[in-house]
Short mmCIF file of C-alpha atoms in Angstrom, two decimals:
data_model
loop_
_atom_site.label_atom_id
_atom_site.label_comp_id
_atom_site.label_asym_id
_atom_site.label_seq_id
_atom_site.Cartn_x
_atom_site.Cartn_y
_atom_site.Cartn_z
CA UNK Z 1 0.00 0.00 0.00
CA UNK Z 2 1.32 3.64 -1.26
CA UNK Z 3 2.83 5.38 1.93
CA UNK Z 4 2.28 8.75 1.42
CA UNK Z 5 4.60 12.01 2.29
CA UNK Z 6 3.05 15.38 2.62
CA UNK Z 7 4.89 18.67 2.94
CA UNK Z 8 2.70 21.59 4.66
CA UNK Z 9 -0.66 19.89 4.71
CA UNK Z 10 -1.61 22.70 7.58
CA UNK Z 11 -4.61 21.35 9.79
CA UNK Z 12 -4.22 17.66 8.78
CA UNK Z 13 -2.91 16.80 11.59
CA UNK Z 14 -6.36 17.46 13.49
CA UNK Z 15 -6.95 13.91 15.93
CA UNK Z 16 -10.18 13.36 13.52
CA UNK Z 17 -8.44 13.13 10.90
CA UNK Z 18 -5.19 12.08 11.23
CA UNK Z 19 -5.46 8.74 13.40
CA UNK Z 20 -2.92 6.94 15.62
CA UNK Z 21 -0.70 10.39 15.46
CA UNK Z 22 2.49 9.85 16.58
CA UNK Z 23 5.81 11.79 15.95
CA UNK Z 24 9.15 10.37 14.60
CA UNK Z 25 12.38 12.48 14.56
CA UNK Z 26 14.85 11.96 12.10
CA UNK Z 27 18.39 12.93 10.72
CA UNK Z 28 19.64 12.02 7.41
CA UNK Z 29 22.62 12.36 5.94
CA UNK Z 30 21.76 16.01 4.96
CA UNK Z 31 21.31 17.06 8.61
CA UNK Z 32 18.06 17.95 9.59
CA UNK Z 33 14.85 18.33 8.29
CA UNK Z 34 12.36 21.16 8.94
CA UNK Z 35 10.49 19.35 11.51
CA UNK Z 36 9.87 15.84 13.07
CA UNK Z 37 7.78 13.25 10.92
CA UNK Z 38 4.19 13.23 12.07
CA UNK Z 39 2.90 10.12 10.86
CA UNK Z 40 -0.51 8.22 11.07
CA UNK Z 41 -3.26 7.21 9.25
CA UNK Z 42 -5.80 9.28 6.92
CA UNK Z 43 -8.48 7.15 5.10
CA UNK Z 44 -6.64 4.33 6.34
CA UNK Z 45 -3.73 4.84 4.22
CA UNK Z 46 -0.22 5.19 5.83
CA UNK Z 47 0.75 9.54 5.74
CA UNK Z 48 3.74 11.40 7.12
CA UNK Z 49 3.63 14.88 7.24
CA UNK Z 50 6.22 17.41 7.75
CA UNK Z 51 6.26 20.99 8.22
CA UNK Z 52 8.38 22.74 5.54
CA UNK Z 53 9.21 26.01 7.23
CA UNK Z 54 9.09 24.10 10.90
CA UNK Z 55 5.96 23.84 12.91
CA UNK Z 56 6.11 27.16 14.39
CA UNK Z 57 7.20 28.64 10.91
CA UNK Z 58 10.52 29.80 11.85
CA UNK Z 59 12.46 29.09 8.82
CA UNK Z 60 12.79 31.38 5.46
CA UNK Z 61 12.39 30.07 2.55
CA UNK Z 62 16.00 30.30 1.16
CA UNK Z 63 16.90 28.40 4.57
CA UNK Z 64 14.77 25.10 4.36
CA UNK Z 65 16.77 22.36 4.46
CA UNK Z 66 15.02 21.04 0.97
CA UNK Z 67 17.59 17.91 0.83
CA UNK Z 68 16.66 16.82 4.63
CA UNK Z 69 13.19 17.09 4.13
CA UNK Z 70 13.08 14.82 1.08
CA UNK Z 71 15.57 12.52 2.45
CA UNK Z 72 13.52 12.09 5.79
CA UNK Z 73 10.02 11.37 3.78
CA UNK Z 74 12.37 8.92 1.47
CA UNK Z 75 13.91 7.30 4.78
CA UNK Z 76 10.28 6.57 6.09
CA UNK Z 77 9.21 5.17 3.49
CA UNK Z 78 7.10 7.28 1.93
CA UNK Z 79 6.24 6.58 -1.82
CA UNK Z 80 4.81 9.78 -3.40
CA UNK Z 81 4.50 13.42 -2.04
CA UNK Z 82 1.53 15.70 -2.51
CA UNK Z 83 3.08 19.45 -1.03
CA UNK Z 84 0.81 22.45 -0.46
CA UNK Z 85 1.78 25.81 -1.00
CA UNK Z 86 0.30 29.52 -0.83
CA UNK Z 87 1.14 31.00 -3.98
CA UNK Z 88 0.66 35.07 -5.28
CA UNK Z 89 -1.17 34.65 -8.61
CA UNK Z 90 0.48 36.39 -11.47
CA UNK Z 91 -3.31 36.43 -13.84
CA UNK Z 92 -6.46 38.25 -13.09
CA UNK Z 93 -8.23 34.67 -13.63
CA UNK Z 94 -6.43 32.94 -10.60
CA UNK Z 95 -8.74 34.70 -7.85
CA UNK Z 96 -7.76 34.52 -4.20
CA UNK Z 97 -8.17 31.42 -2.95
CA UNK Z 98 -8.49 29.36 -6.21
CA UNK Z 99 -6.00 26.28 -6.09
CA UNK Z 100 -3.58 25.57 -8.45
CA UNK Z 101 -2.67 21.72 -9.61
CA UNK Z 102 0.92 23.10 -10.60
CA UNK Z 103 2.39 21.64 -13.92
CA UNK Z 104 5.61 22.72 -14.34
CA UNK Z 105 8.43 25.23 -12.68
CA UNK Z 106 10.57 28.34 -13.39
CA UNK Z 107 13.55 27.77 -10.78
CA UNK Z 108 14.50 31.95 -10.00
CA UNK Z 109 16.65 30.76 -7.11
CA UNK Z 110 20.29 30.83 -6.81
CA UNK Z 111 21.27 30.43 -2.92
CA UNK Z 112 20.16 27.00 -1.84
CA UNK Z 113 21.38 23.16 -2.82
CA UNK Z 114 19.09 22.27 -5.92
CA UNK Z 115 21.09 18.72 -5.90
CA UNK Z 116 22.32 15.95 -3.95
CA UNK Z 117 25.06 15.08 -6.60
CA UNK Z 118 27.90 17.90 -5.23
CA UNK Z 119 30.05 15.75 -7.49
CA UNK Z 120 29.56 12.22 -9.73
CA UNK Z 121 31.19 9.46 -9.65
CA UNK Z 122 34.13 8.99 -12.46
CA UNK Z 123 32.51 8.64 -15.58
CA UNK Z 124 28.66 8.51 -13.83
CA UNK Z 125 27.52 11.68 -14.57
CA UNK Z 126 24.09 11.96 -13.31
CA UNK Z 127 21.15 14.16 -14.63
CA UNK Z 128 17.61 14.10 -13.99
CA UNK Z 129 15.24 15.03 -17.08
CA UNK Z 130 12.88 17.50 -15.47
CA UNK Z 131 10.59 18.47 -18.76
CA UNK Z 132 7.42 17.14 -16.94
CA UNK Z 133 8.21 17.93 -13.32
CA UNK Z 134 4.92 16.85 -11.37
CA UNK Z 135 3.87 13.54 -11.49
CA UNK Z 136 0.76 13.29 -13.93
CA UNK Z 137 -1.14 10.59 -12.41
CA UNK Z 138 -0.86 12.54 -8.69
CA UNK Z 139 -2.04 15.25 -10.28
CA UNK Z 140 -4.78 14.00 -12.52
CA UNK Z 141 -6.29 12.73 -9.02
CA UNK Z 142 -5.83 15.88 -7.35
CA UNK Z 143 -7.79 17.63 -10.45
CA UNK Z 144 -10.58 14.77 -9.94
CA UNK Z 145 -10.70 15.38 -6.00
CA UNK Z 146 -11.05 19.24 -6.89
CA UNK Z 147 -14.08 18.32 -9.67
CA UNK Z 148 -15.71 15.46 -7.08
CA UNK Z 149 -15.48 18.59 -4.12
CA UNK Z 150 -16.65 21.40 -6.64
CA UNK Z 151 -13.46 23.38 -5.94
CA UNK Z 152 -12.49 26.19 -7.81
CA UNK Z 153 -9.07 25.39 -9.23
CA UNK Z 154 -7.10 25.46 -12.08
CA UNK Z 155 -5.72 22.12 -13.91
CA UNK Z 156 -2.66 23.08 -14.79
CA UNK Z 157 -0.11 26.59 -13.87
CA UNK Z 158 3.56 27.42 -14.36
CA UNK Z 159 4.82 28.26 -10.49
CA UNK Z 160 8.23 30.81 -10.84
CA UNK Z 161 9.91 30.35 -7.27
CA UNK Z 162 12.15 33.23 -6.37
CA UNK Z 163 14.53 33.25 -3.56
CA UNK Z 164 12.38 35.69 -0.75
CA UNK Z 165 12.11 36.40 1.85
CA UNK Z 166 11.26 39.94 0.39
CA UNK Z 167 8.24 39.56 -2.43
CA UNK Z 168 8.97 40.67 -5.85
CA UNK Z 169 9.86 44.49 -7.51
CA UNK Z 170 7.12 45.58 -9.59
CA UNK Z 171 9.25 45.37 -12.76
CA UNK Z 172 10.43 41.60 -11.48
CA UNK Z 173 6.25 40.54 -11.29
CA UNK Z 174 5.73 41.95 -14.65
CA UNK Z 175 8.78 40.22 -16.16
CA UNK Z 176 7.94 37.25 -14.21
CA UNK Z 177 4.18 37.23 -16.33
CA UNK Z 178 5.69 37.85 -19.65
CA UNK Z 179 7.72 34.72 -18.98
CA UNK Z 180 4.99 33.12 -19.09
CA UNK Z 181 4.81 32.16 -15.02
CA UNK Z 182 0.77 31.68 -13.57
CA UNK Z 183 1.78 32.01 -9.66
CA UNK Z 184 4.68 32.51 -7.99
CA UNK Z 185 6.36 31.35 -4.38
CA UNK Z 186 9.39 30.81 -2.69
CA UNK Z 187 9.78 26.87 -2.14
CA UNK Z 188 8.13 24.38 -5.03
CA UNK Z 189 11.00 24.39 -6.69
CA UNK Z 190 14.01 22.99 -5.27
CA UNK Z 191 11.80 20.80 -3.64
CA UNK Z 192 10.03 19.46 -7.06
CA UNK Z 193 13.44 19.10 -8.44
CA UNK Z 194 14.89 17.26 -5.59
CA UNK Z 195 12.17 14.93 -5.34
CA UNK Z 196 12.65 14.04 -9.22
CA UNK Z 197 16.52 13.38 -7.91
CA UNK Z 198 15.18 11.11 -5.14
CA UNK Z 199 12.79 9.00 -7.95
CA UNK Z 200 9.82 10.04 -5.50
CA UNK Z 201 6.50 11.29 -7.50
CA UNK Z 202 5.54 14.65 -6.32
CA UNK Z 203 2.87 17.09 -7.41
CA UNK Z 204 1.74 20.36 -5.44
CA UNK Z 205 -1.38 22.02 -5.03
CA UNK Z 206 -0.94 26.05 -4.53
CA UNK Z 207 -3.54 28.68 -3.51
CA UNK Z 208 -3.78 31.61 -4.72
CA UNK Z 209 -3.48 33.83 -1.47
CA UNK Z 210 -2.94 37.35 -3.33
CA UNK Z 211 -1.97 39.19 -6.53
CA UNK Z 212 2.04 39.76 -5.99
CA UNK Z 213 2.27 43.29 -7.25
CA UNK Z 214 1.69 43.61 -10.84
CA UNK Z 215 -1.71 44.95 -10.38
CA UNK Z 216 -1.65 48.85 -10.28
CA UNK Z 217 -5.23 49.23 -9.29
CA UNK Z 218 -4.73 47.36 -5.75
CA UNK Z 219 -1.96 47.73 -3.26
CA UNK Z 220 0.73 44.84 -3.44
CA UNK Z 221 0.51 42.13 -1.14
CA UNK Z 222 1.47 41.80 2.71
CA UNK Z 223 2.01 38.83 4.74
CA UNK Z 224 -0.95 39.37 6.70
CA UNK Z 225 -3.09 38.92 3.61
CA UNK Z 226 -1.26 36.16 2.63
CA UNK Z 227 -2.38 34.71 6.50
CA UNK Z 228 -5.94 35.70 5.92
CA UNK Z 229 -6.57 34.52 2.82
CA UNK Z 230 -4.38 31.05 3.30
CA UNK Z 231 -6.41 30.53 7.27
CA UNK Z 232 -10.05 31.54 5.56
CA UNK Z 233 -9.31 29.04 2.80
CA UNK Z 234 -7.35 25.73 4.56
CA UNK Z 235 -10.52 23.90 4.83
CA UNK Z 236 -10.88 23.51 1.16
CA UNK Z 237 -7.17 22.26 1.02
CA UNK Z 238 -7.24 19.81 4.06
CA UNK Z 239 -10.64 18.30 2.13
CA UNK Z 240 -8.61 18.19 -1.11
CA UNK Z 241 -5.76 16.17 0.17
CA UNK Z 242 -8.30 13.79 1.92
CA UNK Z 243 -10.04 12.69 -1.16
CA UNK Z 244 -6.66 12.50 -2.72
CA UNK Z 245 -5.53 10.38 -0.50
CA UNK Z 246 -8.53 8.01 -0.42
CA UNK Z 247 -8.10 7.71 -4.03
CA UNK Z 248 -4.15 6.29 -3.65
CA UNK Z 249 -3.97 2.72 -4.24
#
């Protein structure tokens, strides 16, 4: 039976859902990841969930220990990962708190470990195709769970991660749109790209929690939108992932 990791997954570890609870620190190789494993049951199926920017959010973006965290879901077992994500949208038709079922990356980082080859083997080069980054059948049931719960979502978006903590310039949002970017944040991609290394499926869900700042007819976005609009909305996510999960052979 699939084991399944989850990065973020805020408010699924609630008793009634998440059954026989129990936490599980780990180091890897890496060091150490963001938080302790908190693993149990949802819909019967086997789930370990770890907080990407620690439980009490305490770690920036550009400081997650990406390598650790994938490491520690790979050392548990865990077959797949389904990651949530707040996201600022970068077109007028991704509204505040639509979700995303991400489809591919733009990588705008250029401070963290993006591999865990820091050299190859004589002669063993090693490099991971990354032209379809999120696993399709993962995200063809995350797109089914969001039809099945009537969710207002989007089946496919580009996600542009950029280092933060500080959101984008005005001039980097609009550059980011011509690129042809749908939402941007500060963590799906090293992640993504690490979990291709590690031969784990992943796919993300994001929601859209704000506009970035390309829109000149609304002020740009704050982290305390970001909060409101991610805490008014979590409900929607936590029932996603559930009938995700129950649909995981």
């Amino acid at each position: 039976m699939t084991k399944i990791g989850i990065i973020g997954g805020s408010g699924l570890d609630n008793p009634d859902i998440l059954q026989d609870a129990h936490d599980v620190e780990v180091e890897t190789v890496y060091g150490s990841p963001s938080s302790p494993l908190k693993e149990g049951t949802i819909a019967g199926k086997e789930v370990a969930i770890l907080a990407r920017h620690g439980r009490e959010h305490t770690i920036p973006p550009t400081y997650v220990n990406y390598r650790a965290n994938i490491m520690a879901l790979k050392g548990a077992g865990c077959d797949v990962i389904l990651a949530t994500t707040a996201c600022g949208s970068l077109r007028e038709e991704i509204k505040r708190g639509d979700l995303v079922i991400l489809d591919q990356f733009i990588d705008f980082t250029r401070l963290r470990q993006v591999s865990f080859h820091e050299r190859f083997e004589p002669n063993c080069a090693v490099h991971t195709g990354m032209a379809d980054p999120f696993d399709e059948g993962l995200r063809s049931k995350l797109n089914a769970a969001c039809d099945a719960l009537d969710i207002a979502h989007h089946k496919v978006g580009t996600v542009i991660t950029i280092e933060g903590s500080r959101f984008s310039t005005r001039a980097e949002s609009n550059m980011f749109r011509l690129w042809g970017a749908d939402v941007i944040n500060m963590s799906v991609a090293p992640e993504c790209i690490l979990a291709n290394e590690a031969g784990l499926p992943y796919a993300a869900v994001a929601m859209s929690t704000d506009y970035d700042c390309w829109k000149t007819d609304e002020a740009p976005v704050t982290w305390e939108e970001i909060l409101e609009v991610f805490h008014g909305n979590v409900e929607k996510v936590v029932s996603l992932l559930i009938e995700t999960i129950k649909a995981l052979d």
